[in-house]
């Protein structure tokens, strides 16, 4: 069937690719202060697009950091109101030498657009922009009410988003939030992410003396902070992969038989996964499969570790201090603050004597889990199947999208994670890419999704 929308999209494809590439050329790296101007430029670019297609109340909202772009279209009487979230900021480009070309000079290679932000997440904002434009251009109205929230600090912990959501709670009243910042499953299978892990990040500092000591003169008489830190870390996790912090698993909602069946049904080649990583074996918590460990169970990992002499050759010292950065990925219903307190108490308890141990939080985010049978999730599944020709798989991602919990807890909204990037998109890495067919079909998916939502019984 060729609809007006299809016809419109066919005749506008060159212009659409040009606007996509134009957006990608703005180097909106949120973490590096020298790109603050570019972040603002990207925000203004998005605002200009929204305004140009007839979205109303468009503003580049100040946050104290990079701005948040807001805009709405609220003329669909008796239809649901949906918040659409994406982020226009991108990751830094290092290591730059591994890019085929300059990260902010995007180009098309085969059926991919290569460039920083092509997938994460400018490509997905662009899908929503062009979908809205196409529907308004062909029908003159949208089937649902939309409120766009496009932020510029997702890649640097969304520092100002929660306060902005709090301050704009009334204006953001809605039935649902759709976050497009996720992707498809292995084999480019359409997917809806229903679970995201949270995070609790800590730093452990172990301090002995003011300066390094001579290990001959003092060795045997004093605590060695590096040894002490190693003892602490070794106490955190058993050889069975279980985290030994008392109370750590108390709030973990156990995987049901249905959950485990859903994991088992995913097309996943464990052997290829292992060989792709170049590892002799995969390891993890006893009693769980690799996918369950990755998406459905909490973790504890050392992210960084430093102490003492690290130059060439030998230097006989007892280091003055030792440090570790450690993070836990959390699952429902673990609370990052509670987990921090449990970790700190346990580390203090197992810390050997003769040194001073400090544990501090470097941030956290809540896990989230959307019921697969939620009508809005089911409607998204129908829209994906109708446009991509394949029913989506429901996946639990190992990563964290803390903004998801922000929409759930601050605005009290159900969240649907509807993202379209291919699994091999190299997000955050050199040669980030987006599949153009995914981008093009996703525009139709979004349009179909709004129709599906409008058709739900109210
Ligand atoms: Zn992202």
Coordinates of C-alpha atoms and ligand atoms in Angstrom, one line a residue:
X1 CA 0.0 0.0 0.0
X2 CA 1.3 3.4 -0.9
X3 CA 0.0 5.9 1.5
X4 CA 0.4 9.7 1.3
X5 CA 3.0 9.3 3.9
X6 CA 5.1 6.9 1.8
X7 CA 4.7 9.1 -1.2
X8 CA 5.9 12.1 0.8
X9 CA 8.8 10.2 2.2
X10 CA 9.9 9.0 -1.2
X11 CA 9.9 12.4 -2.7
X12 CA 11.8 14.0 0.2
X13 CA 14.5 11.4 0.8
X14 CA 17.4 13.6 -0.6
X15 CA 16.4 16.5 1.6
X16 CA 16.0 14.2 4.6
X17 CA 19.5 12.8 4.2
X18 CA 21.0 16.3 3.8
X19 CA 19.3 17.5 7.1
X20 CA 20.5 14.3 8.9
X21 CA 24.1 15.0 7.8
X22 CA 23.8 18.7 8.7
X23 CA 22.7 17.8 12.2
X24 CA 25.6 15.3 12.6
X25 CA 28.2 18.0 11.5
X26 CA 27.6 19.9 14.7
X27 CA 30.2 18.6 17.2
X28 CA 27.9 18.6 20.3
X29 CA 30.1 16.8 22.7
X30 CA 28.6 17.5 26.1
X31 CA 31.5 16.4 28.3
X32 CA 34.1 18.8 26.9
X33 CA 33.6 22.4 27.9
X34 CA 35.2 23.7 24.6
X35 CA 32.1 22.2 22.8
X36 CA 29.5 24.1 24.8
X37 CA 28.9 26.4 21.9
X38 CA 28.4 23.5 19.6
X39 CA 25.9 21.9 22.1
X40 CA 23.9 25.1 22.0
X41 CA 24.1 25.2 18.3
X42 CA 22.7 21.6 18.1
X43 CA 19.9 22.6 20.5
X44 CA 19.0 25.6 18.3
X45 CA 19.2 23.5 15.2
X46 CA 16.6 21.0 16.7
X47 CA 14.4 23.9 17.9
X48 CA 14.5 25.5 14.4
X49 CA 13.4 22.1 12.9
X50 CA 10.5 21.8 15.3
X51 CA 9.4 25.3 14.7
X52 CA 9.7 25.0 11.0
X53 CA 7.3 22.0 10.8
X54 CA 4.6 23.5 12.9
X55 CA 5.4 22.3 16.4
X56 CA 4.4 25.0 19.0
X57 CA 5.8 26.5 22.1
X58 CA 9.3 25.6 21.0
X59 CA 12.0 26.8 23.3
X60 CA 15.7 26.2 24.0
X61 CA 15.3 25.9 27.8
X62 CA 18.1 27.0 30.1
X63 CA 19.2 24.4 32.7
X64 CA 22.5 25.7 34.1
X65 CA 24.3 23.4 31.7
X66 CA 23.5 22.5 28.1
X67 CA 20.0 23.5 27.1
X68 CA 16.9 21.3 26.9
X69 CA 14.8 21.7 23.8
X70 CA 11.1 21.6 24.3
X71 CA 8.2 21.8 21.9
X72 CA 4.7 20.5 21.7
X73 CA 1.7 19.9 19.4
X74 CA -1.5 19.5 21.5
X75 CA -4.4 19.5 19.1
X76 CA -5.4 15.8 19.1
X77 CA -8.5 16.0 21.2
X78 CA -9.3 12.9 23.2
X79 CA -6.0 11.3 22.2
X80 CA -3.1 10.3 24.4
X81 CA -0.3 12.7 25.1
X82 CA 3.2 11.3 24.6
X83 CA 6.5 12.7 25.7
X84 CA 9.3 12.0 23.1
X85 CA 12.8 12.0 24.6
X86 CA 16.1 11.9 22.8
X87 CA 19.5 13.6 23.4
X88 CA 21.4 15.8 20.9
X89 CA 24.7 15.5 22.7
X90 CA 27.3 13.0 21.8
X91 CA 30.3 11.1 23.2
X92 CA 33.9 12.4 22.8
X93 CA 35.6 11.0 19.7
X94 CA 38.8 9.5 21.1
X95 CA 40.6 7.5 19.9
X96 CA 40.4 9.7 16.9
X97 CA 43.1 7.7 14.9
X98 CA 40.7 4.8 14.6
X99 CA 38.1 6.7 12.7
X100 CA 37.9 6.2 8.9
X101 CA 37.2 9.9 8.5
X102 CA 36.6 12.9 10.7
X103 CA 33.9 12.1 13.2
X104 CA 31.9 15.3 12.4
X105 CA 32.2 14.9 8.7
X106 CA 29.5 12.2 8.3
X107 CA 29.3 10.3 5.1
X108 CA 27.3 7.5 3.6
X109 CA 29.1 4.1 3.0
X110 CA 26.9 1.4 1.6
X111 CA 23.7 1.5 3.5
X112 CA 25.2 3.2 6.6
X113 CA 25.7 6.7 7.7
X114 CA 29.0 6.9 9.5
X115 CA 29.7 9.8 12.0
X116 CA 29.6 10.6 15.7
X117 CA 25.9 10.7 16.8
X118 CA 24.6 9.0 13.7
X119 CA 23.1 6.3 16.0
X120 CA 23.4 7.6 19.6
X121 CA 21.3 9.7 19.6
X122 CA 21.0 12.4 16.9
X123 CA 19.9 9.8 14.3
X124 CA 17.0 8.9 16.6
X125 CA 16.0 12.5 17.2
X126 CA 16.1 13.0 13.5
X127 CA 13.8 10.0 13.0
X128 CA 11.2 11.7 15.3
X129 CA 11.7 15.1 13.6
X130 CA 11.1 13.8 10.1
X131 CA 8.2 11.5 11.2
X132 CA 6.4 14.5 12.8
X133 CA 7.1 16.7 9.7
X134 CA 5.9 14.0 7.3
X135 CA 2.6 13.4 9.3
X136 CA 1.9 17.1 9.6
X137 CA 2.8 17.7 5.9
X138 CA 0.5 15.0 4.7
X139 CA -2.4 15.1 7.2
X140 CA -2.2 18.6 8.7
X141 CA -2.5 17.1 12.2
X142 CA -1.0 14.4 14.4
X143 CA -3.1 11.5 15.8
X144 CA -1.7 12.0 19.3
X145 CA -0.5 15.0 21.3
X146 CA 3.3 15.2 21.4
X147 CA 5.7 16.9 23.8
X148 CA 9.3 16.8 22.7
X149 CA 12.1 16.8 25.3
X150 CA 15.5 16.7 23.7
X151 CA 18.3 17.1 26.2
X152 CA 22.0 17.8 25.8
X153 CA 23.7 16.2 28.7
X154 CA 22.8 12.5 28.5
X155 CA 26.4 11.5 27.8
X156 CA 27.5 13.4 30.9
X157 CA 25.1 11.9 33.4
X158 CA 22.0 14.2 32.6
X159 CA 23.1 16.5 35.4
X160 CA 20.4 19.0 35.0
X161 CA 17.5 16.9 33.6
X162 CA 15.9 15.9 36.9
X163 CA 15.7 19.4 38.2
X164 CA 14.2 20.6 34.8
X165 CA 11.6 17.8 34.9
X166 CA 10.7 18.8 38.5
X167 CA 10.4 22.4 37.5
X168 CA 8.3 21.6 34.4
X169 CA 6.2 18.9 35.9
X170 CA 2.9 20.5 35.1
X171 CA 3.8 21.3 31.5
X172 CA 5.0 17.7 31.1
X173 CA 1.8 16.0 32.1
X174 CA 1.3 13.1 29.7
X175 CA 0.2 9.5 29.4
X176 CA 3.4 8.0 28.3
X177 CA 7.1 8.7 27.6
X178 CA 8.8 7.3 24.6
X179 CA 12.6 7.2 24.8
X180 CA 14.4 6.6 21.6
X181 CA 17.9 5.9 22.7
X182 CA 18.2 2.1 22.3
X183 CA 18.5 -0.3 19.5
X184 CA 17.8 -3.6 17.8
X185 CA 19.0 -7.1 18.8
X186 CA 21.6 -9.3 17.2
X187 CA 21.0 -9.7 13.5
X188 CA 19.3 -6.3 13.3
X189 CA 16.1 -7.8 14.8
X190 CA 13.5 -5.2 15.9
X191 CA 13.6 -5.0 19.6
X192 CA 11.8 -3.2 22.5
X193 CA 14.0 -2.7 25.5
X194 CA 11.8 -3.5 28.6
X195 CA 14.5 -3.6 31.2
X196 CA 17.5 -1.4 32.0
X197 CA 19.9 -1.9 34.8
X198 CA 20.6 0.9 37.3
X199 CA 24.0 1.8 38.6
X200 CA 25.8 2.5 41.9
X201 CA 29.3 3.9 41.4
X202 CA 31.8 4.2 44.3
X203 CA 35.4 5.1 44.9
X204 CA 37.4 3.4 47.6
X205 CA 40.4 5.2 49.0
X206 CA 42.8 3.4 51.3
X207 CA 45.4 5.7 53.0
X208 CA 48.3 4.7 55.2
X209 CA 51.2 7.1 55.7
X210 CA 51.7 10.6 54.3
X211 CA 54.4 9.4 51.9
X212 CA 55.6 6.1 50.5
X213 CA 57.7 4.1 52.9
X214 CA 60.9 2.0 52.4
X215 CA 59.6 -1.6 52.2
X216 CA 62.8 -2.9 53.8
X217 CA 62.8 -0.5 56.7
X218 CA 59.0 -0.7 57.4
X219 CA 57.8 -3.8 55.6
X220 CA 56.2 -6.2 58.2
X221 CA 55.6 -3.4 60.7
X222 CA 52.8 -1.5 58.9
X223 CA 49.7 -2.1 56.8
X224 CA 50.2 -1.9 53.1
X225 CA 47.3 0.1 51.6
X226 CA 47.6 -1.8 48.3
X227 CA 47.4 -5.1 50.0
X228 CA 44.6 -3.9 52.2
X229 CA 42.6 -2.7 49.1
X230 CA 43.2 -6.1 47.4
X231 CA 41.8 -7.8 50.5
X232 CA 38.7 -5.6 50.4
X233 CA 38.1 -6.2 46.7
X234 CA 38.6 -9.9 47.2
X235 CA 35.9 -9.9 49.9
X236 CA 33.3 -8.3 47.7
X237 CA 32.6 -11.2 45.4
X238 CA 32.9 -15.0 45.7
X239 CA 34.3 -17.5 43.2
X240 CA 30.7 -18.4 42.4
X241 CA 30.2 -14.8 41.1
X242 CA 27.9 -14.0 44.0
X243 CA 28.3 -10.6 45.6
X244 CA 29.0 -11.0 49.3
X245 CA 27.8 -7.7 50.5
X246 CA 25.1 -8.6 53.1
X247 CA 21.6 -7.4 51.9
X248 CA 22.8 -6.8 48.4
X249 CA 20.3 -9.1 46.8
X250 CA 17.4 -8.3 49.2
X251 CA 15.5 -6.1 46.8
X252 CA 16.3 -8.0 43.6
X253 CA 13.1 -9.3 42.0
X254 CA 13.8 -12.9 41.1
X255 CA 13.5 -13.9 37.5
X256 CA 10.3 -15.7 36.9
X257 CA 10.0 -18.8 34.7
X258 CA 8.4 -16.5 32.0
X259 CA 11.4 -14.1 32.3
X260 CA 13.8 -17.0 31.9
X261 CA 11.9 -18.4 29.0
X262 CA 12.0 -14.9 27.3
X263 CA 15.8 -14.8 27.7
X264 CA 16.1 -18.3 26.4
X265 CA 14.0 -17.5 23.3
X266 CA 16.3 -14.7 22.1
X267 CA 18.4 -15.7 19.1
X268 CA 21.9 -15.6 20.8
X269 CA 25.0 -17.4 19.7
X270 CA 27.0 -17.7 22.9
X271 CA 30.0 -19.2 21.2
X272 CA 30.2 -16.4 18.6
X273 CA 29.8 -13.9 21.4
X274 CA 32.8 -15.5 23.2
X275 CA 35.0 -15.7 20.2
X276 CA 34.1 -12.1 19.1
X277 CA 35.4 -11.0 22.5
X278 CA 38.5 -13.2 22.0
X279 CA 38.0 -14.8 25.5
X280 CA 39.0 -18.3 26.6
X281 CA 35.7 -18.6 28.5
X282 CA 32.6 -16.6 29.7
X283 CA 32.1 -16.4 33.4
X284 CA 29.5 -15.1 35.8
X285 CA 27.1 -15.7 38.6
X286 CA 26.4 -19.4 39.0
X287 CA 23.0 -20.7 38.0
X288 CA 22.3 -18.1 35.3
X289 CA 22.8 -18.0 31.6
X290 CA 25.0 -15.3 29.9
X291 CA 22.0 -13.3 28.8
X292 CA 20.4 -13.5 32.2
X293 CA 23.7 -12.4 33.8
X294 CA 24.0 -9.5 31.4
X295 CA 20.4 -8.2 31.5
X296 CA 18.6 -9.7 34.5
X297 CA 21.1 -9.9 37.4
X298 CA 23.1 -7.3 39.3
X299 CA 26.9 -7.0 39.0
X300 CA 29.9 -5.7 40.8
X301 CA 33.0 -4.7 38.8
X302 CA 36.3 -2.9 39.5
X303 CA 36.5 -0.2 36.9
X304 CA 39.8 1.2 37.9
X305 CA 42.6 0.4 40.3
X306 CA 45.8 2.3 41.2
X307 CA 48.5 2.3 43.8
X308 CA 52.2 2.5 44.3
X309 CA 55.0 2.3 41.8
X310 CA 53.9 1.7 38.2
X311 CA 57.1 2.7 36.3
X312 CA 59.6 0.3 34.8
X313 CA 61.8 -1.9 36.9
X314 CA 61.6 -2.3 40.7
X315 CA 61.0 0.3 43.4
X316 CA 60.8 -1.1 46.9
X317 CA 58.1 0.9 48.6
X318 CA 55.0 0.5 50.7
X319 CA 52.6 2.8 48.9
X320 CA 51.1 5.6 50.9
X321 CA 47.7 5.0 49.4
X322 CA 45.6 2.9 47.1
X323 CA 42.4 3.5 45.2
X324 CA 39.7 1.7 43.3
X325 CA 36.7 2.7 41.3
X326 CA 34.0 0.1 41.6
X327 CA 30.5 0.0 40.1
X328 CA 27.5 -2.2 40.5
X329 CA 24.9 -2.6 37.8
X330 CA 21.5 -2.9 39.5
X331 CA 18.2 -4.6 38.7
X332 CA 14.7 -3.9 39.9
X333 CA 14.0 -3.1 42.7
X334 CA 17.5 -2.2 44.0
X335 CA 17.9 1.4 45.1
X336 CA 21.3 2.9 44.3
X337 CA 21.4 4.8 47.7
X338 CA 20.6 1.7 49.7
X339 CA 23.2 -0.3 47.8
X340 CA 25.8 2.5 48.4
X341 CA 25.1 2.3 52.2
X342 CA 25.4 -1.5 52.1
X343 CA 28.6 -1.4 50.2
X344 CA 30.1 1.2 52.4
X345 CA 29.2 -0.6 55.6
X346 CA 30.6 -3.9 54.3
X347 CA 33.8 -2.4 53.1
X348 CA 34.4 -0.7 56.4
X349 CA 33.7 -4.1 58.1
X350 CA 36.1 -6.1 56.0
X351 CA 38.8 -3.4 55.8
X352 CA 42.0 -4.6 57.6
X353 CA 43.4 -2.5 60.4
X354 CA 46.3 -0.1 60.2
X355 CA 45.0 2.2 57.4
X356 CA 42.2 4.6 56.9
X357 CA 39.5 3.6 54.4
X358 CA 37.0 6.0 52.8
X359 CA 34.1 5.0 50.5
X360 CA 32.3 7.7 48.6
X361 CA 29.6 7.7 46.0
X362 CA 30.4 8.8 42.4
X363 CA 26.7 8.7 41.4
X364 CA 23.9 6.3 40.8
X365 CA 20.8 5.6 38.8
X366 CA 17.8 3.4 39.3
X367 CA 17.0 0.3 37.3
X368 CA 13.7 0.1 35.4
X369 CA 11.5 -2.6 34.0
X370 CA 8.4 -2.1 31.9
X371 CA 5.8 -4.8 31.8
X372 CA 5.8 -6.4 28.3
X373 CA 2.0 -6.6 28.3
X374 CA 1.5 -2.8 28.8
X375 CA -0.9 -1.6 26.0
X376 CA 1.6 1.1 25.0
X377 CA 4.4 -1.5 24.7
X378 CA 2.2 -3.9 22.7
X379 CA 1.2 -1.0 20.4
X380 CA 4.9 -0.3 19.8
X381 CA 5.4 -4.0 19.0
X382 CA 2.6 -3.9 16.4
X383 CA 4.0 -0.7 14.8
X384 CA 7.5 -2.4 14.5
X385 CA 6.0 -5.5 13.0
X386 CA 3.9 -3.6 10.6
X387 CA 6.8 -1.6 9.3
X388 CA 9.9 -3.8 9.7
X389 CA 8.0 -7.0 8.8
X390 CA 9.2 -8.8 11.9
X391 CA 7.7 -9.0 15.4
X392 CA 10.1 -7.4 17.9
X393 CA 11.9 -9.3 20.6
X394 CA 11.7 -7.9 24.1
X395 CA 15.1 -7.4 25.7
X396 CA 16.6 -6.4 29.0
X397 CA 19.7 -4.3 28.4
X398 CA 22.7 -4.6 30.6
X399 CA 23.4 -0.8 30.4
X400 CA 21.7 2.0 32.2
X401 CA 19.6 4.9 30.8
X402 CA 19.0 6.8 34.1
X403 CA 16.6 9.2 32.4
X404 CA 14.2 6.3 32.1
X405 CA 13.9 6.1 35.8
X406 CA 13.6 9.9 35.9
X407 CA 10.5 9.9 33.7
X408 CA 9.1 7.0 35.8
X409 CA 9.7 8.5 39.2
X410 CA 9.5 12.3 38.7
X411 CA 6.7 12.3 36.2
X412 CA 5.1 9.0 37.2
X413 CA 4.9 7.9 33.5
X414 CA 5.1 4.5 31.9
X415 CA 8.1 4.5 29.6
X416 CA 8.5 2.7 26.3
X417 CA 12.0 2.3 25.0
X418 CA 11.6 2.4 21.3
X419 CA 15.0 2.7 19.6
X420 CA 16.1 1.7 16.1
X421 CA 19.9 1.5 15.9
X422 CA 21.5 -1.7 14.6
X423 CA 23.4 -3.8 17.2
X424 CA 26.8 -3.2 15.5
X425 CA 26.4 0.6 15.5
X426 CA 29.7 1.3 17.4
X427 CA 28.0 3.8 19.7
X428 CA 30.5 5.6 21.9
X429 CA 33.3 4.1 19.7
X430 CA 35.1 5.1 16.5
X431 CA 33.2 4.8 13.2
X432 CA 29.8 5.0 14.9
X433 CA 27.2 4.2 12.3
X434 CA 23.4 4.0 11.6
X435 CA 21.7 1.8 9.1
X436 CA 19.9 4.1 6.6
X437 CA 17.2 1.5 6.0
X438 CA 16.5 1.4 9.8
X439 CA 16.4 5.2 9.9
X440 CA 14.0 5.3 6.9
X441 CA 11.7 2.5 8.1
X442 CA 11.7 3.9 11.7
X443 CA 10.1 7.1 10.5
X444 CA 7.2 4.9 9.3
X445 CA 7.3 3.0 12.6
X446 CA 6.9 6.2 14.6
X447 CA 4.0 7.3 12.4
X448 CA 2.3 3.9 12.7
X449 CA 2.9 3.9 16.5
X450 CA 1.1 7.2 17.0
X451 CA -1.9 5.8 15.0
X452 CA -1.8 2.6 17.1
X453 CA -1.7 4.7 20.4
X454 CA -4.6 6.9 19.2
X455 CA -6.6 3.7 18.5
X456 CA -6.2 2.3 22.0
X457 CA -9.4 2.4 24.1
X458 CA -9.2 5.4 26.4
Ligands
LIG1 ZN1 22.3 7.7 24.0

